[in-house]
Structure formats: structure tokens, C-alpha cells
Coordinates of C-alpha atoms in Angstrom, one line a residue:
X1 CA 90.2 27.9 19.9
X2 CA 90.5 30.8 22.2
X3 CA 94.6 31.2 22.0
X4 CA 94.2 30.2 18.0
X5 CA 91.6 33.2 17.8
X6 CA 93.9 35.4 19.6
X7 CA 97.3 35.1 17.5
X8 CA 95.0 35.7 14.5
X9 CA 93.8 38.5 15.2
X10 CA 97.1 39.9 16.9
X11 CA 99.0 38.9 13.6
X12 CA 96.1 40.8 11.6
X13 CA 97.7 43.7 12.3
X14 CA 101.4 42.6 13.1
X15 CA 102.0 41.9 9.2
X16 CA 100.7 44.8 7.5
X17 CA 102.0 47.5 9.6
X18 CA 105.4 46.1 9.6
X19 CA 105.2 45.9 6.1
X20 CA 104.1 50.2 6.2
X21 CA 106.9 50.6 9.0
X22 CA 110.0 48.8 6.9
X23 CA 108.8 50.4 3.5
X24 CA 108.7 54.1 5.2
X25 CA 111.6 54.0 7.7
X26 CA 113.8 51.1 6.2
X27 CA 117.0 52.1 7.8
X28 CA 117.7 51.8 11.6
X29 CA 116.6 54.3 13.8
X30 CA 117.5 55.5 17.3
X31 CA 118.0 52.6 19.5
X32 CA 118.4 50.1 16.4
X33 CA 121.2 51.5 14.9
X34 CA 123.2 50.1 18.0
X35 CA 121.3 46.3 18.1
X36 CA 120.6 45.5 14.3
X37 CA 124.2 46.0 13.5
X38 CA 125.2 44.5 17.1
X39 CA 122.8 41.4 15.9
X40 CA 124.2 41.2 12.2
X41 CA 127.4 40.2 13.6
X42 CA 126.1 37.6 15.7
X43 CA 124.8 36.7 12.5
X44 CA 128.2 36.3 10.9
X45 CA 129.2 34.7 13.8
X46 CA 131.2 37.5 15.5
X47 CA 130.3 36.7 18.7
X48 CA 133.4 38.5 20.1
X49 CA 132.3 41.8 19.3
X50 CA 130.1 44.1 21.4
X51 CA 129.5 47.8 20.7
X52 CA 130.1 49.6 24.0
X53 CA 126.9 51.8 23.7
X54 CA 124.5 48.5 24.5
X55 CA 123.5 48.5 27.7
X56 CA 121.6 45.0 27.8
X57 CA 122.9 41.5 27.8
X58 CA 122.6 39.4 24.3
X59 CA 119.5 37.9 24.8
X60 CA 117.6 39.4 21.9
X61 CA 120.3 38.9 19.6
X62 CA 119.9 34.7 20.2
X63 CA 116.2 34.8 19.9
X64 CA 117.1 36.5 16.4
X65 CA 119.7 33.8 15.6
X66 CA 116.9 31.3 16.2
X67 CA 114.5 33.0 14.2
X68 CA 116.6 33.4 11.4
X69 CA 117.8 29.8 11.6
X70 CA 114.3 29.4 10.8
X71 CA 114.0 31.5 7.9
X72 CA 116.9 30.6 5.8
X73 CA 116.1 27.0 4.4
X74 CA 113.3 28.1 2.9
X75 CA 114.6 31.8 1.6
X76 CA 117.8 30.1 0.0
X77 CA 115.4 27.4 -1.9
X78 CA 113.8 30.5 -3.3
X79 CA 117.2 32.2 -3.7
X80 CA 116.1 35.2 -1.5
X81 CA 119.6 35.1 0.6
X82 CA 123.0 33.2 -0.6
X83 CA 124.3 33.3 3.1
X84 CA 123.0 33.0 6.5
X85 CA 124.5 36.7 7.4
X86 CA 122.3 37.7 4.4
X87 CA 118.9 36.9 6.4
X88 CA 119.9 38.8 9.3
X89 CA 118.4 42.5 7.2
X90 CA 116.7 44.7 9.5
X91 CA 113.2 43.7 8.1
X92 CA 114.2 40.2 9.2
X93 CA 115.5 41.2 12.6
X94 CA 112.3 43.3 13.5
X95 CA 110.2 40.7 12.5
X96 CA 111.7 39.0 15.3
X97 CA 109.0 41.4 17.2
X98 CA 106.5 40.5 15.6
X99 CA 106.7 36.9 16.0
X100 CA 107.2 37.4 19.8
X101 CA 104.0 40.1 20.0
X102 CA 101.9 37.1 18.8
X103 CA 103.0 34.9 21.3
X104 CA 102.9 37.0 23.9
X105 CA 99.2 37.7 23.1
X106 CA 99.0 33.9 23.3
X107 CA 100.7 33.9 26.9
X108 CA 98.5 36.4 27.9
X109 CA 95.6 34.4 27.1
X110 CA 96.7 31.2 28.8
X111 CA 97.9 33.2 32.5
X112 CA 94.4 34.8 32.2
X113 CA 92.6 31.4 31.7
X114 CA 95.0 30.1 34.4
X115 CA 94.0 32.8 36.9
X116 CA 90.3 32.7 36.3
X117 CA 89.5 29.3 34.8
X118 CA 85.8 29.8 34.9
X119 CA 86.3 33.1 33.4
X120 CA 84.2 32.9 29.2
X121 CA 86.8 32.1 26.8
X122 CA 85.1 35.3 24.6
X123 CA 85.8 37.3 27.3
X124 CA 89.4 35.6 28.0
X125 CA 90.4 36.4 24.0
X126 CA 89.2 40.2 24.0
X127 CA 91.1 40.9 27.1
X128 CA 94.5 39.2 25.5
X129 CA 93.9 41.0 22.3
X130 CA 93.1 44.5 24.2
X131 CA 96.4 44.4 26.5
X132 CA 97.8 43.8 23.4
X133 CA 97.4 46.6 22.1
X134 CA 98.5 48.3 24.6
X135 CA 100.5 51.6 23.0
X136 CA 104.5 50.8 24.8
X137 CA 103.9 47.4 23.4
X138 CA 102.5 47.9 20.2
X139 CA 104.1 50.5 19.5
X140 CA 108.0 48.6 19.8
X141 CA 106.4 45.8 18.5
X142 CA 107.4 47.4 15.3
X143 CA 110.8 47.8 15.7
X144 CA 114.2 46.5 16.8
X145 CA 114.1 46.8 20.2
X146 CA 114.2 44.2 23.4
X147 CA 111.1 45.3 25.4
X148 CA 108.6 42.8 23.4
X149 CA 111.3 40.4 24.1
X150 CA 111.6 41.0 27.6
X151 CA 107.7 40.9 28.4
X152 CA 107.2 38.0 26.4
X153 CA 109.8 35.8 28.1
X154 CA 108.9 37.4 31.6
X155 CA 105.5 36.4 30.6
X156 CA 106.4 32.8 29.8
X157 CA 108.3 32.5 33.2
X158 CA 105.3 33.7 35.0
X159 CA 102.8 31.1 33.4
X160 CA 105.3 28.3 34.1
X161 CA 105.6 28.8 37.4
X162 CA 101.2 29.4 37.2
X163 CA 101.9 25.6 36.4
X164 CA 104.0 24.9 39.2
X165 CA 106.4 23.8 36.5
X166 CA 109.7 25.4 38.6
X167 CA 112.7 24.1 36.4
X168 CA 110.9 25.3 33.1
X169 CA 110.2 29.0 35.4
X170 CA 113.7 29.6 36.5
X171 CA 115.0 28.5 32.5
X172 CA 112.6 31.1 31.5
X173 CA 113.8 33.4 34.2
X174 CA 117.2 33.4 33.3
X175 CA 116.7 33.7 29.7
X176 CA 114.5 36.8 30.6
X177 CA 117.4 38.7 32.3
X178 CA 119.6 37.7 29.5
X179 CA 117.6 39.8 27.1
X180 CA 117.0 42.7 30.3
X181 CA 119.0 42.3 33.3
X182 CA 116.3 44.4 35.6
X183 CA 114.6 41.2 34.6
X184 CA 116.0 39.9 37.8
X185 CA 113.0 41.3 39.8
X186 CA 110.1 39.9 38.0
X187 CA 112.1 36.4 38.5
X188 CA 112.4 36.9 42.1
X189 CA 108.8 38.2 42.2
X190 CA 107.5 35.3 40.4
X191 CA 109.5 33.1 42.5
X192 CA 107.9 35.2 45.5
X193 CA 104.5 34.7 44.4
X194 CA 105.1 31.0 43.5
X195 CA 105.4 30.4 47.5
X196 CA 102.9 32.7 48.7
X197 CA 100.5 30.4 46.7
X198 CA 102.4 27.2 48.0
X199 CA 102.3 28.2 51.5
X200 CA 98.8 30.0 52.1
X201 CA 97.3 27.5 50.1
X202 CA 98.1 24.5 52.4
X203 CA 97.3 26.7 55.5
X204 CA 94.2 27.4 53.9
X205 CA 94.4 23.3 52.8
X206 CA 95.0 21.9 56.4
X207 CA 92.4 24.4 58.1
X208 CA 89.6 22.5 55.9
X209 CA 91.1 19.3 57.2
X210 CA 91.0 20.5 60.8
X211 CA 87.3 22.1 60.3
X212 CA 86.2 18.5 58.9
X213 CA 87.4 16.2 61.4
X214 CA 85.6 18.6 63.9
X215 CA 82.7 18.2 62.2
X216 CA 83.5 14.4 62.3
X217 CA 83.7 14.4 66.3
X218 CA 80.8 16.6 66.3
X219 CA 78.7 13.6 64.4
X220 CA 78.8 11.6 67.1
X221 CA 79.1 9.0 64.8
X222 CA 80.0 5.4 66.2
X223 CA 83.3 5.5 63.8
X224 CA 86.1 3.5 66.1
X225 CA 89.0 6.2 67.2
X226 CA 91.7 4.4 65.4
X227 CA 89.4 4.8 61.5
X228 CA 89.0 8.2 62.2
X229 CA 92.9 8.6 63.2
X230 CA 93.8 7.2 60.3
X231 CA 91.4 8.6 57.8
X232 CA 92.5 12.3 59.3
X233 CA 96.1 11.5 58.6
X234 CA 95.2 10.8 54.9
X235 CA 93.1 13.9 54.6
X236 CA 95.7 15.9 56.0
X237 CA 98.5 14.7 53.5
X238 CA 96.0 14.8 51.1
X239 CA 94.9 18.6 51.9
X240 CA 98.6 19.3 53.1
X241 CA 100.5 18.6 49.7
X242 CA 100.9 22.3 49.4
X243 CA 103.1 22.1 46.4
X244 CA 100.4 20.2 44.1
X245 CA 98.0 22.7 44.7
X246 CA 96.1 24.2 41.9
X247 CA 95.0 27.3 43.3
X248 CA 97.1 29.8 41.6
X249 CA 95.1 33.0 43.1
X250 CA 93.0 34.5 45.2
X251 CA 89.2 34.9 44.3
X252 CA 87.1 37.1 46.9
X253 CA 86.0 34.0 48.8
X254 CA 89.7 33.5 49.6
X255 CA 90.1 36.8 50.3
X256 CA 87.5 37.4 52.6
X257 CA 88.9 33.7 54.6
X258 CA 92.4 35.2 54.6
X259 CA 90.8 38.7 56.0
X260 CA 90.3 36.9 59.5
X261 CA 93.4 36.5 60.3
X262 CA 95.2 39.7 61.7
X263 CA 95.9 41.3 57.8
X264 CA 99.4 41.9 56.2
X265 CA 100.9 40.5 59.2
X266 CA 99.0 37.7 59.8
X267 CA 99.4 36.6 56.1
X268 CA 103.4 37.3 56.5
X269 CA 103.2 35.1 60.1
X270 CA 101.8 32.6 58.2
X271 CA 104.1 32.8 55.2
X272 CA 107.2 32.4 57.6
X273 CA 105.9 29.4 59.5
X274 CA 104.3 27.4 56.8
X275 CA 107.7 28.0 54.8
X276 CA 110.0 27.2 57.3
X277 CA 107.1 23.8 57.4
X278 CA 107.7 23.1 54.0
X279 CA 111.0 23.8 53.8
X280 CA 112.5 20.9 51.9
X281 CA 109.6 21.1 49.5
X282 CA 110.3 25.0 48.3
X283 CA 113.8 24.0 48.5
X284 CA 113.2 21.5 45.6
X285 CA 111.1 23.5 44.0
X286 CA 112.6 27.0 44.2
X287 CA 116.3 26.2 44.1
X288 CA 116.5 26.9 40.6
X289 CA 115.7 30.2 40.6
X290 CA 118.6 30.4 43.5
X291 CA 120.9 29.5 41.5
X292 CA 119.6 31.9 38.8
X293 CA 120.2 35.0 41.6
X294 CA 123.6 33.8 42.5
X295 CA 124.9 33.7 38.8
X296 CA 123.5 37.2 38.2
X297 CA 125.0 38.4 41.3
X298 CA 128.5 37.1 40.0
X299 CA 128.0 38.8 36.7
X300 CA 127.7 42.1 38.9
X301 CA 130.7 41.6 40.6
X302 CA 132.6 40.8 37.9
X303 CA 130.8 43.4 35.7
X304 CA 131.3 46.1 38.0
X305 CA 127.5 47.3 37.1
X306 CA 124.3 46.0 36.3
X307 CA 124.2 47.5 32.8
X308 CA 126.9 46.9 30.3
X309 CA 127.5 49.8 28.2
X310 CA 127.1 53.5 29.0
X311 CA 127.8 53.0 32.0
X312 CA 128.1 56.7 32.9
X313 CA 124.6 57.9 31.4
X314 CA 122.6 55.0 33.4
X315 CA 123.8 54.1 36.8
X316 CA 122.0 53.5 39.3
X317 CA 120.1 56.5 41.2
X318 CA 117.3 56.6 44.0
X319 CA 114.9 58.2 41.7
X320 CA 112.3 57.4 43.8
X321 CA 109.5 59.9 41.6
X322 CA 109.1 57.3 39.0
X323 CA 107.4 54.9 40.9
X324 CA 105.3 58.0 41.3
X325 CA 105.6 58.3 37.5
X326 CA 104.4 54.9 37.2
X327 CA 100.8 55.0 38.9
X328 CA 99.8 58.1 37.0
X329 CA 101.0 56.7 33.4
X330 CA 99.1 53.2 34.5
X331 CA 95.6 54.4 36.3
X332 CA 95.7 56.5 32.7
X333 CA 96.0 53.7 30.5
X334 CA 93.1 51.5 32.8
X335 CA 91.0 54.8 33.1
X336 CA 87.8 53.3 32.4
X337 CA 88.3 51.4 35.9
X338 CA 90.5 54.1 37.7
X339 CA 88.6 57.0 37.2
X340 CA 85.2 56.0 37.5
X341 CA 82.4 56.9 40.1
X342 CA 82.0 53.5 41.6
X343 CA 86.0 53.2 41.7
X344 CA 85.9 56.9 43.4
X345 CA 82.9 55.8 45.6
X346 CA 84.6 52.4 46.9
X347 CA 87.8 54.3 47.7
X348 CA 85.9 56.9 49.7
X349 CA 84.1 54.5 51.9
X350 CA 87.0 52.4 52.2
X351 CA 88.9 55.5 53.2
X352 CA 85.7 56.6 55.2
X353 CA 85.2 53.2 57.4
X354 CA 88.4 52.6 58.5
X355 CA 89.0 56.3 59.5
X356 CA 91.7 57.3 61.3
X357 CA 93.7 54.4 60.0
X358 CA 93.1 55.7 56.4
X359 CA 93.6 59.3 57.3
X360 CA 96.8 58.1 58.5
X361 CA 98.2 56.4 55.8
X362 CA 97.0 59.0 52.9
X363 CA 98.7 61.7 55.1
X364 CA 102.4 59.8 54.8
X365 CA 101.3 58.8 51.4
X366 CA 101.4 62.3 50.4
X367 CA 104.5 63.2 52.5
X368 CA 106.3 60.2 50.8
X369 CA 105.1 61.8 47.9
X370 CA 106.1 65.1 47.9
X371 CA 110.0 64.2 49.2
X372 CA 110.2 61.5 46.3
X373 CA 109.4 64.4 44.2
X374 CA 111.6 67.5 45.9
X375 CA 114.3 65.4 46.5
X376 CA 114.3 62.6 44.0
X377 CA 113.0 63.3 40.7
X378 CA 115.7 63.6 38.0
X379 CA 116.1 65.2 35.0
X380 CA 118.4 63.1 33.0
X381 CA 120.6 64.8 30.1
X382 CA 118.9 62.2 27.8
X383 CA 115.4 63.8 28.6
X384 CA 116.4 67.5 28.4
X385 CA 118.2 67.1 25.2
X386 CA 116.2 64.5 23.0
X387 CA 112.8 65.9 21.4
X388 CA 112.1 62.8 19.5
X389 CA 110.8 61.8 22.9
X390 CA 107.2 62.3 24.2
X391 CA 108.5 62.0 28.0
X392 CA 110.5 65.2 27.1
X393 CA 107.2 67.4 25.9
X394 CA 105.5 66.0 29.0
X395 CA 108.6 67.2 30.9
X396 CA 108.5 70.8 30.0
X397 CA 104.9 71.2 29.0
X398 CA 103.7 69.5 32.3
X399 CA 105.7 68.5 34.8
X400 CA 108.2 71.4 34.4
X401 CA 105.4 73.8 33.2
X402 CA 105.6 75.7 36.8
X403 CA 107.8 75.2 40.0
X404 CA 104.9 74.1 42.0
X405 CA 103.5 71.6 39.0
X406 CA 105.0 68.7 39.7
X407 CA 103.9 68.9 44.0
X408 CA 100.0 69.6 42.2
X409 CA 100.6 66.2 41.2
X410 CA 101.3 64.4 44.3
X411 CA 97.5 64.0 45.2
X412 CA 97.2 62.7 41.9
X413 CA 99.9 60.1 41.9
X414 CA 99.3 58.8 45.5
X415 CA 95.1 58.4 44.3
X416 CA 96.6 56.5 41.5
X417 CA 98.5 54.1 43.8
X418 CA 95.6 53.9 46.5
X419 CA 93.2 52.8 43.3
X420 CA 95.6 50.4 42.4
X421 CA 95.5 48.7 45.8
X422 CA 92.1 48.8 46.0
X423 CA 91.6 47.5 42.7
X424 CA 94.5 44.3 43.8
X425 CA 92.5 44.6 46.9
X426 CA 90.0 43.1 45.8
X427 CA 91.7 39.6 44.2
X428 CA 94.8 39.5 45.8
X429 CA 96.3 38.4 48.8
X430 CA 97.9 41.7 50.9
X431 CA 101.0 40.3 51.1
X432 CA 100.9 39.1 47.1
X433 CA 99.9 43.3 46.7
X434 CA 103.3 44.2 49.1
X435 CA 105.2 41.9 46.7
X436 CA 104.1 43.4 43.5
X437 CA 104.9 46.8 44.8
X438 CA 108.2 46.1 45.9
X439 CA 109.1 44.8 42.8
X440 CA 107.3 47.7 40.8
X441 CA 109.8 49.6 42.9
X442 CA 112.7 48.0 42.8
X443 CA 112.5 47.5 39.1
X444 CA 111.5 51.4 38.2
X445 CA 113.5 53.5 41.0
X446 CA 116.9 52.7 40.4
X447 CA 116.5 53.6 36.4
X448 CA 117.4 57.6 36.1
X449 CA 115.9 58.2 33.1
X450 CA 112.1 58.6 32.2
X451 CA 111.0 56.1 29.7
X452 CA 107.9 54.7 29.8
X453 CA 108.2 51.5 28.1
X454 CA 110.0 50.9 31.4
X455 CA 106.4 50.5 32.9
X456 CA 105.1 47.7 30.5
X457 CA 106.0 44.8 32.4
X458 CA 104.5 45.9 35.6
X459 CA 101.4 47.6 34.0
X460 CA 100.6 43.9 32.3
X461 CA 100.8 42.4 36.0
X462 CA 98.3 44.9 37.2
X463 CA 96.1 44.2 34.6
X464 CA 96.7 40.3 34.3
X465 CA 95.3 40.6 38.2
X466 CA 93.0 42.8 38.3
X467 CA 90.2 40.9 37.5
X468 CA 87.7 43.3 35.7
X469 CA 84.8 42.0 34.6
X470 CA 83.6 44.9 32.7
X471 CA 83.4 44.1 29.0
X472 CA 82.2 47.4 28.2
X473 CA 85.1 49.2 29.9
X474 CA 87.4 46.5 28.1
X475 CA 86.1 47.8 24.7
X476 CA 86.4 51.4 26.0
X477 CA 89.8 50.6 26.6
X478 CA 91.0 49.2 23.5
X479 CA 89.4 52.1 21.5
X480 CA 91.5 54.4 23.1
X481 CA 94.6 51.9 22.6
X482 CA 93.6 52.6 18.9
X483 CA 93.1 56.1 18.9
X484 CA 96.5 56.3 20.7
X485 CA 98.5 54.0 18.1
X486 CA 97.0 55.3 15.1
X487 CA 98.2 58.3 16.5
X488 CA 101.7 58.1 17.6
X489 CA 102.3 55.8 14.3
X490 CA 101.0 58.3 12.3
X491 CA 103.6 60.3 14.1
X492 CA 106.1 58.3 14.1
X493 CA 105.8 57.9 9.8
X494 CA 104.2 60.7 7.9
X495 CA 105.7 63.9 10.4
X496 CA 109.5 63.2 10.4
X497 CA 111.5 66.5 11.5
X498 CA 115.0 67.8 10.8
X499 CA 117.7 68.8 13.4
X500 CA 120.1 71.6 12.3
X501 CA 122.9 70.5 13.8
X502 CA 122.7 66.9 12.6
X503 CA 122.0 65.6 9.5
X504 CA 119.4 62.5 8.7
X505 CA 115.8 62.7 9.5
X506 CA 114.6 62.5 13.3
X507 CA 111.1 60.6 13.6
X508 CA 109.0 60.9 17.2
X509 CA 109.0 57.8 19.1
X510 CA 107.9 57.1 22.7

């Protein structure tokens, strides 16, 4: 009932404010007037045509093909559309949002139920229906643009692999960096995380084996050597099928297990042996999502870039402040959690007990910091130029405000990241939190301009694992996710703007 509960709800607000949104603005606007016409000739079957201003790969453009393929028995019965091309309106192609923004509610509900199976299915359904409302994904939710899409297949590739279902993982995978190509990092993440849990899990597995044969020889009991030899071997291929494991994370009990060993390195020692162990087993398994790599890496090649169109306005560039970016926009939107006493407390006497350590790594925290900053943060054209944007108010009302603004902020981004560990900390494996920051990284850095919808796939792993019980903060939560939508689609409808040197009207947008 839970996920049935979950896509009502969702869809309770999907179809009426997509109604309001294609009855006010029912033209495209900003990035849409590049896809919907870009999808309407897939609709006519022109797949040879590309406008060069696209930057992604097709991928939303099919999942629109399929919907509409859908749609049109029943809307010629009712002589709605005399052609297939006719479908393909930009109501029609947006709704293709609003289709996915219900599933992905319903993905959300099923990794969170996979993660914490004992977790109350109450609970489970107003945690998938607060995250999504989350504003960067509600908000495009509304409108013709391929970052529902993209979390919604990423999404779908991460529960798969929850499943140990590898095949279905990579498919996903592939079909989630045909809609984004950065896409590429979450699949190699997912894969990354899919033999972390294969390979700590039967360490973990084959140290109860050990620990109850012991306590077999211990007994004293008058078993003859060659039962217990025998019975050992079957517990130990029982415990050691590390691949059939179901334990797809880490509760605390784990965790504090996993802290005896010697920490990040310990876990990574452990990683590298059991793998190479297991080798032919994550070979099966993970092979896929191989051959998903070395197909993208070809495309590169014979690309010439990771992006398609534009190529100019987004190459890639070491703009190493917006993973700084990243932490602050994030801790704000879990604020209840981030910025509470007993968060602030926990930090402090974590920081506090494993002084100098801590002193240590907060002091090159902030150096790291304040070079990505000096040294790395860029103001793209885009940002300067286009006030439609909110990042470009936060630009020059904050950031840009005063020379020294944006090195007042350091403290504040690298608290943000240090509450995010801690708050992983707490659930997760060290080396799962390494992974999920590399990826963070190597998804955000190389993209020069400031968007923050760029953020919505990592901010939904951080929440997915984070593993708050705190209903009340949940509800706090997703009254400011209202407050905040209400807001910026009030916005976005009722306070359209002119521009003097171009004519049509100019809406703000995130």
C-alpha cells in the first residue's frame, strides 16, 4: 500500500499544477524551446536532425516517443490528434515529467524500504513524498526538461543493483547517460557501491563462520573431527556466497564491527583482497556495467567531448568551488538535521575527542577551501548575463556582494561537508562515504556553470542514506519545500518581466 499511497499523493499535485503551468505559460520557454521542438521531430520521425545547441544525448526524447506511443490509441478514438506527430504538443511532452515524477516518488520509496526494511511503512511513504518535493525537482517537474528524467532512471539503476539484479542495473545505467551523459558517474558509483556491499559483506559473512567454529572447538563437544570439517566447509560456502547477500547497507551494528579494523584503510585492504577473492564472481556480475564504460568512452573519442552541442560555453573546467557550492545548497535544504544543536554538539565532540587528528583535517579543509575558491570559482558568461536565474542574484547579492564574501564562506562550506560525513558517518561504511564524495565531485567539478539542479542527484543520495529518524524534522522539512515551491511558482507564473533588448516575456526559473 505504501508505494500505491505514495504515487497518489505525488500525482495530487502533479495534475493540477501542470494544468496551471500549460494554461499560463503554454509556449516553450528557455531550455524547452531547444528540446520540445528537438522531440517533435523525433516525433515525425526525423531522427536525423539534431539542433546544435543541445547539449545532452536523446534519451529524453525516446522516453517521450514511448509515452506518446501510449497516448495516441486512445486520443485518435476520441479524435483528439489525426496523426502521431500531432500528440507530441508541448502539454504532451511535459507531461512526460510528470509521469516520471510519480515514479520516481515510487523508486524512492522502494530503495528506502530496501535500505531500512524494518523501517514503518508510514514513515517510509512521508519521507518519499517529502524528497519529493524537493524544490530542483518539483520545480522541473513541470516542464520540458531532462533532470526528472535523469534522477528517475539513475534512481531505477540504483534500486536494481539494491536487488543485486546487475544486468537490469547496467541497462538502467546506460539508458541514464543516454538521457545525461555525466550520468556516467552515478553508474560507476552504483557499480562501486554494488561491490563494497559484495565484498565487506562476505568478510563480515566468513568472520561469523570463523567465530562459530571457535566456539564449536571451545564446546568441547565429542563431535568426530571429520563432522565438524565438513559441517565448517558448508557454513563457510554458505556464509561466503558474498554475491547472494542481502545486506544492502550498513546499520550502526555494522558500523561499529567495521570500526575495529584499522578505518578507511582497513576497509579499502579489505575491499582489494576480498575482490581480487571473488574475482570471477564481480566479473559476472559487474561486467555489464564495463561494457557500459567502454561504449561511453568510444562515444568521447569519437565525439571529441562529453557534451554534444555548445561545445564552446560548457567544456570542461576544474571548477573545483562547486563542490563547495554543493554542501552549502544541500546542509540548507536538510537544515532541520544540519543545523541543529545535537548535530552541532556531536560534531564538536567528535572534533573534540579525536583532537589533533580533527584539528588537522579542519585546518586543510579550510585551506582546500579557500584555494578552490581564489583559484577555482568561475563566473560563467551564462551566470553574469541571464537574470531569469536565481544563481545569478545569489551571485551578486551574496557571493559577489564584497571581495572577501565568498572566503567568509569557506568556514561555512567546509561545516557543511564535515556535517555531511558525520551524518553518513553514522550508517555508512567510510569507504562507501569516500565513494559518494568522489562521485559528488567528479560529477559537479568539471561543469563551469552554476546551476543548481545540477545538485539533485547527489542531494537524493545523501538523503536516501542518511537515515533520519526524526519525523518531526521530516515535516519541518517538507513545509519549507512548500513554502519554497509555492514561492518560486508563484514566481515563475504571476511576475513575468520584460527585457528591452529582446522581445517575448522572460519568466524566473531556477
Amino acid at each position: 500500500m505504501g508505494r500505491i499511497t505514495v504515487a497518489v499523493l505525488v500525482g495530487l499535485w502533479v495534475i493540477p499544477i501542470s494544468i496551471i503551468v500549460n494554461r499560463i505559460v503554454p509556449h516553450p520557454y528557455m531550455d524547452e524551446i531547444f528540446h520540445i521542438p528537438q522531440a517533435q521531430e523525433y516525433c515525425r520521425a526525423n531522427f536525423r536532425s539534431w539542433d546544435p545547441m543541445i547539449t545532452t544525448p536523446p534519451g529524453l526524447y525516446y522516453l517521450s516517443l514511448a509515452h506518446v506511443a501510449s497516448l495516441f490509441p486512445g486520443m485518435y478514438c476520441v479524435q483528439a490528434a489525426s496523426s502521431f506527430s500531432h500528440v507530441c504538443s508541448t502539454a504532451i511532452l511535459r507531461s512526460v515529467n510528470g509521469v516520471l515524477a510519480v515514479i520516481c516518488s515510487v523508486l524512492v520509496y522502494e530503495i528506502i524500504t530496501q535500505l531500512r526494511p524494518t523501517l514503518d511503512e508510514r514513515k517510509a511513504t512521508l519521507y518519499a513524498v517529502v524528497l519529493a518535493l524537493y524544490p530542483l525537482h518539483w520545480f522541473f517537474t513541470f516542464l520540458y526538461y531532462t533532470d526528472v528524467a535523469s534522477l528517475t532512471v539513475v534512481l531505477a539503476m540504483y534500486l536494481a543493483c539494491l536487488k543485486k539484479k546487475y544486468l537490469f542495473s547496467a541497462l538502467f545505467g546506460a539508458l541514464s547517460v543516454v538521457v545525461r551523459q555525466t550520468n556516467i558517474i552515478w553508474m560507476l558509483f552504483v557499480a562501486c557501491t554494488g561491490v563494497i556491499d559484495i565484498t565487506l559483506a562476505h568478510r563480515r559473512d566468513n568472520k561469523k563462520a570463523d567465530d562459530f567454529d571457535e566456539s564449536i572447538r571451545k564446546s568441547g563437544q565429542p563431535t568426530p573431527n571429520k563432522s565438524i570439517t565438513g559441517e565448517s566447509k558448508l557454513r563457510k560456502r554458505k556464509f561466503g556466497a558474498g554475491v547472494e547477500t542481502d545486506n544492502h547497507s550498513t546499520p550502526s551494528r555494522s558500523v561499529s564491527s567495521t570500526a575495529r579494523m584499522s578505518g578507511l584503510l582497513g576497509e579499502f585492504q579489505t575491499l582489494l583482497l576480498t575482490s581480487w577473492h571473488l574475482k570471477w564472481e564481480l566479473l559476472s556480475s559487474f561486467c555489464p556495467f564495463f561494457i557500459v564504460l567502454v561504449a561511453f568512452a568510444a562515444f568521447v573519442h569519437w565525439n571529441g567531448s562529453v557534451v554534444l552541442g555548445a561545445k564552446e560555453a560548457h567544456a570542461v573546467s576544474p571548477h573545483f568551488a562547486q563542490i563547495m557550492y554543493f554542501s552549502l545548497v544541500a546542509s540548507l535544504a536538510m537544515a532541520p538535521w544540519q543545523f541543529s544543536s545535537g548535530q552541532a554538539a556531536d560534531m564538536f565532540w567528535s572534533f573534540w575527542k579525536n583532537r589533533p587528528l580533527s584539528f588537522f583535517q579542519g585546518f586543510m579543509a579550510l585551506t582546500g577551501g579557500f584555494l578552490s575558491v581564489h583559484f577555482f570559482s568561475i563566473a560563467h558568461p551564462y551566470l553574469l548575463a541571464d537574470n531569469r536565474h536565481y544563481p545569478f542574484y545569489l551571485w551578486r547579492k551574496v557571493i559577489n556582494a564584497h571581495w572577501s564574501m565568498k572566503y567568509l564562506l569557506v568556514p561555512l562550506y567546509v561545516y557543511s561537508w564535515f556535517s555531511i560525513f558525520s551524518i553518513l558517518g553514522k550508517v555508512q561504511r567510510k569507504i562507501w562515504v569516500l565513494a559518494y564524495f568522489l562521485a559528488s565531485a567528479a560529477a559537479l567539478i568539471p561543469a563551469p556553470l552554476i546551476e543548481f539542479r545540477y545538485y539533485t542527484i547527489p542531494f537524493f543520495l545523501l538523503m536516501l542514506h542518511s537515515h533520519t529518524n526524526n519525523a518531526r524534522s521530516w515535516l519541518l522539512m517538507g513545509i519549507v519545500y512548500i513554502a519554497v515551491n509555492a514561492f518560486t511558482m508563484m514566481m515563475f507564473l504571476y511576475r513575468p518581466f520584460h527585457w528591452e533588448h529582446e522581445p517575448g516575456i522572460q519568466r524566473f526559473i531556477w
